[in-house]
Short mmCIF file of C-alpha atoms in Angstrom, two decimals:
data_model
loop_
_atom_site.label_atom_id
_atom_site.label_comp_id
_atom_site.label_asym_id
_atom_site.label_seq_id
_atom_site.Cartn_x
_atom_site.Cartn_y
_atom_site.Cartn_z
CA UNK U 1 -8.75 19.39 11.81
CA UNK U 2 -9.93 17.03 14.08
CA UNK U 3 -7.99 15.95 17.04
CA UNK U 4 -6.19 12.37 16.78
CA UNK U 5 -6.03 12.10 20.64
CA UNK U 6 -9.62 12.36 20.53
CA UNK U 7 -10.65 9.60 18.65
CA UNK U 8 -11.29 6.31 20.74
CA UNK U 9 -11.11 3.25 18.78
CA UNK U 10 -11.35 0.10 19.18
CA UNK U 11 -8.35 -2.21 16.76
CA UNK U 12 -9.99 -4.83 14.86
CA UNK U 13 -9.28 -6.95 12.17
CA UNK U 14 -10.00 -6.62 8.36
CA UNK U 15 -13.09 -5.20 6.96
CA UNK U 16 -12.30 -6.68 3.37
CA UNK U 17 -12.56 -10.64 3.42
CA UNK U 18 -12.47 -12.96 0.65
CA UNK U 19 -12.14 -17.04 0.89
CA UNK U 20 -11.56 -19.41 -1.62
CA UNK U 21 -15.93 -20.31 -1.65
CA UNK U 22 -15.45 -22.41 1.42
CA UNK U 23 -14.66 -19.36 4.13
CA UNK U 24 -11.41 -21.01 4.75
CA UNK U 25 -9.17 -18.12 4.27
CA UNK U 26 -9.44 -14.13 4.58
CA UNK U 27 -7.37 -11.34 2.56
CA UNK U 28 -6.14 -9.01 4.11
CA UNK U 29 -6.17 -5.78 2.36
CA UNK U 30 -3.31 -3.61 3.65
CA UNK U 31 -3.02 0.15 2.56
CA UNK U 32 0.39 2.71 1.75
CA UNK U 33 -0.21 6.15 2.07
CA UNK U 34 0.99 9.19 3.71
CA UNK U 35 1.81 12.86 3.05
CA UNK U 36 2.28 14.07 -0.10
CA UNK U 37 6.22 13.39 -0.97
CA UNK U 38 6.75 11.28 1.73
CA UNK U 39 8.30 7.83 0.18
CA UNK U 40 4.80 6.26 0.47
CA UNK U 41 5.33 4.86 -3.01
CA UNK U 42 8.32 3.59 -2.16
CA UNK U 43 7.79 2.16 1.32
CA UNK U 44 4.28 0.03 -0.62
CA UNK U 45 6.84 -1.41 -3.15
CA UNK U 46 9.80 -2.32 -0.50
CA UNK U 47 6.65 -3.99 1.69
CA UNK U 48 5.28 -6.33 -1.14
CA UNK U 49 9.41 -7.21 -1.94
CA UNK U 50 9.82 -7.98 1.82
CA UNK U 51 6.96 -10.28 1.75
CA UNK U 52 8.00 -11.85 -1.45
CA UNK U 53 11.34 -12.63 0.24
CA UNK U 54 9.20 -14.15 2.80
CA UNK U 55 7.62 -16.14 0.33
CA UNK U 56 4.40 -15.19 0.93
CA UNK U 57 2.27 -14.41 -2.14
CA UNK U 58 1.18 -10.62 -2.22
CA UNK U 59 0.21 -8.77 -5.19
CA UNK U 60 0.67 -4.33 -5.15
CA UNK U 61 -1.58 -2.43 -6.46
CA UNK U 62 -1.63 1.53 -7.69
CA UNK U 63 -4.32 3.15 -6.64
CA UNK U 64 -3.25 6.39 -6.70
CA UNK U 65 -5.54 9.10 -8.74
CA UNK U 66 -3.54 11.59 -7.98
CA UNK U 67 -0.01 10.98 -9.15
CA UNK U 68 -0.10 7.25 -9.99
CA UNK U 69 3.64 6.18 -10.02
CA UNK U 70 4.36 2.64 -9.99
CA UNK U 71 4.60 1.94 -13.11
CA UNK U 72 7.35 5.16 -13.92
CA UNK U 73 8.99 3.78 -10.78
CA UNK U 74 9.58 -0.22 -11.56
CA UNK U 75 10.06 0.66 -15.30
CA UNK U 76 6.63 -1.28 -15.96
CA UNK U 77 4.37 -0.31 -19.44
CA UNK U 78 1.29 1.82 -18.70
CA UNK U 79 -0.94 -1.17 -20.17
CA UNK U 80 -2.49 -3.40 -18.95
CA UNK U 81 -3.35 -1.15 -15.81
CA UNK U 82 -6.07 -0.51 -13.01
CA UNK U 83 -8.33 0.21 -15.82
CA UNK U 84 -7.60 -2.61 -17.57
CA UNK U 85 -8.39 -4.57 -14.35
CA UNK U 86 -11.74 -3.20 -13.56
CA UNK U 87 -12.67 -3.69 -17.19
CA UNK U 88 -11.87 -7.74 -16.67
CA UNK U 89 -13.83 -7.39 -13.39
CA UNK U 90 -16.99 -5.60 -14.55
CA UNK U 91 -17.50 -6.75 -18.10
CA UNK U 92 -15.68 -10.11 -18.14
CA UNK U 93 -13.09 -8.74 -20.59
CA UNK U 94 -10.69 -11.65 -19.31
CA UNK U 95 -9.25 -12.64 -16.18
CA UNK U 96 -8.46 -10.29 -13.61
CA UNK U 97 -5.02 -11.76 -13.26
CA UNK U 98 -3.70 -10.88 -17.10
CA UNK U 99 -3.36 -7.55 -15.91
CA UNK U 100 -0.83 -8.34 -13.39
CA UNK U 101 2.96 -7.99 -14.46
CA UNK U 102 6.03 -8.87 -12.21
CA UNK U 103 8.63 -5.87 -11.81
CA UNK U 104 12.31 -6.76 -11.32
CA UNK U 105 11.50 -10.26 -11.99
CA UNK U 106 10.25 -10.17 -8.46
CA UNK U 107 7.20 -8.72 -7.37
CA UNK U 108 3.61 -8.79 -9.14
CA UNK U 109 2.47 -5.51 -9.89
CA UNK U 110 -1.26 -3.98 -11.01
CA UNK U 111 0.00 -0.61 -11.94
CA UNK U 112 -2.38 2.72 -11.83
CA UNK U 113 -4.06 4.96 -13.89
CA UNK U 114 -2.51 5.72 -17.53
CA UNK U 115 -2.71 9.45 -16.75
CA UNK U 116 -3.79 11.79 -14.05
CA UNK U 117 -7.09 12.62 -15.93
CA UNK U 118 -8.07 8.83 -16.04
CA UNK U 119 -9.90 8.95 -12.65
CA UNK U 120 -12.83 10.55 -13.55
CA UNK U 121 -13.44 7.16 -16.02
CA UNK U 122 -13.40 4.92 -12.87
CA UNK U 123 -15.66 4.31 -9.55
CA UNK U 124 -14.25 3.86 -6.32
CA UNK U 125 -16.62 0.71 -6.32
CA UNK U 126 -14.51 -0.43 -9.49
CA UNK U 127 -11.57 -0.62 -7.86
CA UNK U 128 -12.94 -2.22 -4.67
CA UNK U 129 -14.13 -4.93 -7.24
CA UNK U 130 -10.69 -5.30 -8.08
CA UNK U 131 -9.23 -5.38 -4.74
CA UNK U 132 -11.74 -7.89 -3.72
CA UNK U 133 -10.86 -10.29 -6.76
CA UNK U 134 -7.38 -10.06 -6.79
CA UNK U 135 -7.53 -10.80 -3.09
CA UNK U 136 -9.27 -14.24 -4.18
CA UNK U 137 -5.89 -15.34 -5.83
CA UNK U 138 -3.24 -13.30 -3.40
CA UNK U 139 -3.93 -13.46 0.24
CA UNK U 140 -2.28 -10.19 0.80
CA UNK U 141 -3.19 -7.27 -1.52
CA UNK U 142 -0.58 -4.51 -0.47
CA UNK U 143 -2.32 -1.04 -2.23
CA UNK U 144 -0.89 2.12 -2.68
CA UNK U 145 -3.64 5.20 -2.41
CA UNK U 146 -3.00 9.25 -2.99
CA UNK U 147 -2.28 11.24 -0.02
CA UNK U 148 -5.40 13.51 -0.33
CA UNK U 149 -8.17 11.93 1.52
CA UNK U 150 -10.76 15.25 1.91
CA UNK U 151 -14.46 14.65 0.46
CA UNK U 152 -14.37 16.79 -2.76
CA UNK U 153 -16.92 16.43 -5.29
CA UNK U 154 -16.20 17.42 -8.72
CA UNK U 155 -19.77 16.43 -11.33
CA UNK U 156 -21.26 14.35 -8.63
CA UNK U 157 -18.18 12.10 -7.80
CA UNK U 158 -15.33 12.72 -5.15
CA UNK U 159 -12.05 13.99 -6.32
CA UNK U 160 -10.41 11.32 -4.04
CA UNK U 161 -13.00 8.76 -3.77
CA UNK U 162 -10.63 5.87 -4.43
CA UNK U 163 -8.06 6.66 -2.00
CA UNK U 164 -11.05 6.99 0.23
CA UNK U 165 -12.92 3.74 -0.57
CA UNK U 166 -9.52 1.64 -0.04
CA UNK U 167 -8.89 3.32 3.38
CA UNK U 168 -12.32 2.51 4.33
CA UNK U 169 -11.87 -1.10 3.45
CA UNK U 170 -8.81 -1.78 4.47
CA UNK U 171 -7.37 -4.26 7.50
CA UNK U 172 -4.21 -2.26 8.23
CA UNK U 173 -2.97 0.77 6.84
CA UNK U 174 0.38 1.90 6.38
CA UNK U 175 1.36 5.81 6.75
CA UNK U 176 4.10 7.50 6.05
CA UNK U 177 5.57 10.79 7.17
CA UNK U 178 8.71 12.46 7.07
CA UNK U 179 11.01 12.99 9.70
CA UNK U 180 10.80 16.55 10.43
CA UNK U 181 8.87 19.19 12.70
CA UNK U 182 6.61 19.84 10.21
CA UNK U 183 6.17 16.43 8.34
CA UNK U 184 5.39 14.81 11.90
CA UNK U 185 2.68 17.69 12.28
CA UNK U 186 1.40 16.40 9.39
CA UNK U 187 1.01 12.97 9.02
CA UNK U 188 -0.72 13.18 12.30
CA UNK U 189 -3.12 15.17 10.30
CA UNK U 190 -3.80 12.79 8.01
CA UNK U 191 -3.99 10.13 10.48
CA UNK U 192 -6.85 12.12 11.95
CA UNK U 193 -8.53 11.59 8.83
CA UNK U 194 -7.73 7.64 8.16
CA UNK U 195 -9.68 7.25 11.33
CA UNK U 196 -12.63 9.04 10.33
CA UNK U 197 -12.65 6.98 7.36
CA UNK U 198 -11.73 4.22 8.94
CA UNK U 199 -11.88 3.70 13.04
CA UNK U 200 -11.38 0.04 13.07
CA UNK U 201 -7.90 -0.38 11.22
CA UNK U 202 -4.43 -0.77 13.07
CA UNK U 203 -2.63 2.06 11.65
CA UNK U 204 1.09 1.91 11.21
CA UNK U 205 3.24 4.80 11.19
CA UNK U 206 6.48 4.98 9.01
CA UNK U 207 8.62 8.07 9.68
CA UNK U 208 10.64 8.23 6.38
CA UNK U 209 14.35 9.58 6.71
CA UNK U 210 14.79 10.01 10.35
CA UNK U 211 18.13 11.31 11.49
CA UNK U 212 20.55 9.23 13.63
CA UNK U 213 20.67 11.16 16.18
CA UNK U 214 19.21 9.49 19.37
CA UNK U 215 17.64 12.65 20.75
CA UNK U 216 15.85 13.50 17.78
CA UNK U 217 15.27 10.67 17.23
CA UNK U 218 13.28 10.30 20.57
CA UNK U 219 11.99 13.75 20.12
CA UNK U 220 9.86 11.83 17.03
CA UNK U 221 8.69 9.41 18.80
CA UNK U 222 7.49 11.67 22.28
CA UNK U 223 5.43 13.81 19.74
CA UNK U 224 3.73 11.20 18.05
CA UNK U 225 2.87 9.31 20.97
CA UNK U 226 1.82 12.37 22.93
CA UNK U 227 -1.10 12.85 20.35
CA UNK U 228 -2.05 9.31 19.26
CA UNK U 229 -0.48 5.79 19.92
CA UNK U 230 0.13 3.80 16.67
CA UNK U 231 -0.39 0.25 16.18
CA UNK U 232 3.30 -0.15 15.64
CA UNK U 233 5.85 3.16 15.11
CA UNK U 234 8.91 2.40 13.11
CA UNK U 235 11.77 5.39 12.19
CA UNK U 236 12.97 4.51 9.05
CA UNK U 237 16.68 5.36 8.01
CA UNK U 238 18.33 7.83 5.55
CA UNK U 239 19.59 4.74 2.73
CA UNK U 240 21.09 5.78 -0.01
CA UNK U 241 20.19 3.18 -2.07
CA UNK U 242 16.67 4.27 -2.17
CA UNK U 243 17.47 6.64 -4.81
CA UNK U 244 20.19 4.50 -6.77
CA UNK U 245 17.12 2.10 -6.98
CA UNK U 246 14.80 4.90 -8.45
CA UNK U 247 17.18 5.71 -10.93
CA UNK U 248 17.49 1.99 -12.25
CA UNK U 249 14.08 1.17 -11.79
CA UNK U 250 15.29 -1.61 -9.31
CA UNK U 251 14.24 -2.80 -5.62
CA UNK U 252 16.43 -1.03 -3.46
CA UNK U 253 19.19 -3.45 -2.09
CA UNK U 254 20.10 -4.79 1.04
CA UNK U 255 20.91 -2.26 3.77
CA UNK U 256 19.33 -0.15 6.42
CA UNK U 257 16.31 0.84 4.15
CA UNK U 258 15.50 -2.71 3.46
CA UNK U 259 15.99 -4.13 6.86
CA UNK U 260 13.46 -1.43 8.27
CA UNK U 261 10.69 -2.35 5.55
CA UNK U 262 11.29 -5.67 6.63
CA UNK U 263 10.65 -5.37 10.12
CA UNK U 264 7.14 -3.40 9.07
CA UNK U 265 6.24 -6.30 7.10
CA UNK U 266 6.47 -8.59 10.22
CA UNK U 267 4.80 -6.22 12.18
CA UNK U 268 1.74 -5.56 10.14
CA UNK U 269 1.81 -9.02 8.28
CA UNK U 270 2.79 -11.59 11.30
CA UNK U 271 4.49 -14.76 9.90
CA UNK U 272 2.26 -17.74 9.60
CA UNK U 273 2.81 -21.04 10.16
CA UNK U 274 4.35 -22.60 6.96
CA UNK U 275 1.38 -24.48 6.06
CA UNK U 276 -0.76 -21.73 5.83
CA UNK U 277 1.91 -19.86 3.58
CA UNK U 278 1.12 -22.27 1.09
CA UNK U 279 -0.46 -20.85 -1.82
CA UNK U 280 -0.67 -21.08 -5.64
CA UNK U 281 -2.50 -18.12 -7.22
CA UNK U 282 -5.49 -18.99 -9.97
CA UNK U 283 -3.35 -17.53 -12.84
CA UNK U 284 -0.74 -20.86 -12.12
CA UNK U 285 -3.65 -22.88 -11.66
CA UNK U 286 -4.76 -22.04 -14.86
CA UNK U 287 -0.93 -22.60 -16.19
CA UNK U 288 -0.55 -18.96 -16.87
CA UNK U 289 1.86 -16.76 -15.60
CA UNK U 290 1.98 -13.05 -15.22
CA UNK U 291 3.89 -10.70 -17.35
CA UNK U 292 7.29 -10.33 -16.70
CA UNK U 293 8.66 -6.41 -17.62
CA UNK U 294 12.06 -6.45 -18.91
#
């Protein structure tokens, strides 16, 4: 495993830019992951409510091909999905947009794969296509990937080539870990290998459950540091409401959980001026609006 400390990189912006045709405005493509069992699902989906509260317009995305969950999550159908998506995108089968539903009358959601099987029937360089034209109507497209990042090739295509294509691409990237000995030992692992996808991206650590104890608390945050300096660090809170949410299918509500994913999202997505927060997507151009689950 390669050693985070010694990779020298220089921060830079996003990789991934779209405009409206005249340049005037740049996506930013912002990726969730993390260790396997982490709470990186749930971390993407608290980010994208954040911002909604915000009132900025971001759209989440599943592209997980290993244990695409979104959709179980929110309480979402399984159509129309990622593969619906790239099938509007590649072959004009409609608008990109009609496969977007809003979960919890809140969010917009693209939800993943139907099945774990399904991502042998899609190209990283689908997805991408997707990313890219969603990020036309949304300037932020917030995207969940799988936690396994290692170059596998299974009949000439990688095992985990879409986690690995959106990593590559994107303009920040989100990772969470928990907050133990051997979670922290971890995610610094898979750090090491976000930056050999990607050396450009600010990478933000989450550490998922941390314990209220002050000293341990600092103990966290001396080991990560000692090995590799994040763009921003943030211990997130034991909040019970996390799972109440997961068991209603609901956004979790108000409380320590939510105030924590809330000060990520102004970290990694900086508040803009109000006039540059206004922003219609195509699909209300068009007088269409997404999906709404019930």
């Amino acid at each position: 495993m390669p050693s985070v400390a010694a990779l020298e990189v220089a921060v830079d912006g996003g990789r991934l830019a779209t405009s409206n045709g005249d340049g005037s405005r740049r996506s930013r493509l912002v990726a969730v992951g993390g260790t396997p069992g982490a709470g990186a699902t749930e971390l993407a989906i608290g980010l994208t409510a954040a911002l909604r509260v915000r009132r900025e317009h971001a759209v989440l995305v599943d592209a997980d091909e290993v244990v695409p969950s979104i959709a179980q999550r929110l309480g979402l159908p399984i159509e129309p999905n990622l593969r619906s998506a790239i099938e509007s995108v590649e072959y004009g089968m409609g608008d990109v947009d009609e496969s977007i539903v809003r979960a919890a009358r809140e969010i917009e959601v693209l939800t993943g794969l139907p099945n774990v099987g399904a991502w042998s029937q899609v190209r990283p360089s689908g997805v991408l296509d997707v990313v890219e034209a969603l990020g036309r109507i949304w300037p932020c497209v917030v995207v969940n990937f799988g936690s396994r990042l290692e170059d596998v090739g299974r009949g000439g295509r990688s095992r985990y080539g879409i986690s690995r294509a959106i990593v590559s691409e994107a303009s920040d990237v989100i990772g969470v870990a928990p907050a133990t000995p051997v979670g922290v030992t971890r995610g610094l692992g898979w750090v090491a290998e976000v930056r050999a996808l990607n050396p450009t991206a600010p990478v933000h650590l989450a550490i998922n459950r941390a314990p209220r104890d002050a000293f341990r608390r600092a103990e966290i945050e001396q080991e990560i540091r000692r090995t590799f300096e994040p763009e921003s660090l943030l211990l997130v809170p034991h909040d019970p409401r996390v799972e109440a949410a997961a068991w209603s299918g609901t956004l979790v509500a108000s409380g320590p959980y939510a105030k924590a994913v809330t000060e990520l999202a102004a970290r990694v997505v900086p508040i803009a001026p109000t006039g540059a927060r206004t922003h219609r997507s195509a699909a209300r151009r068009r007088g269409r609006t997404p999906v709404v689950a019930q």
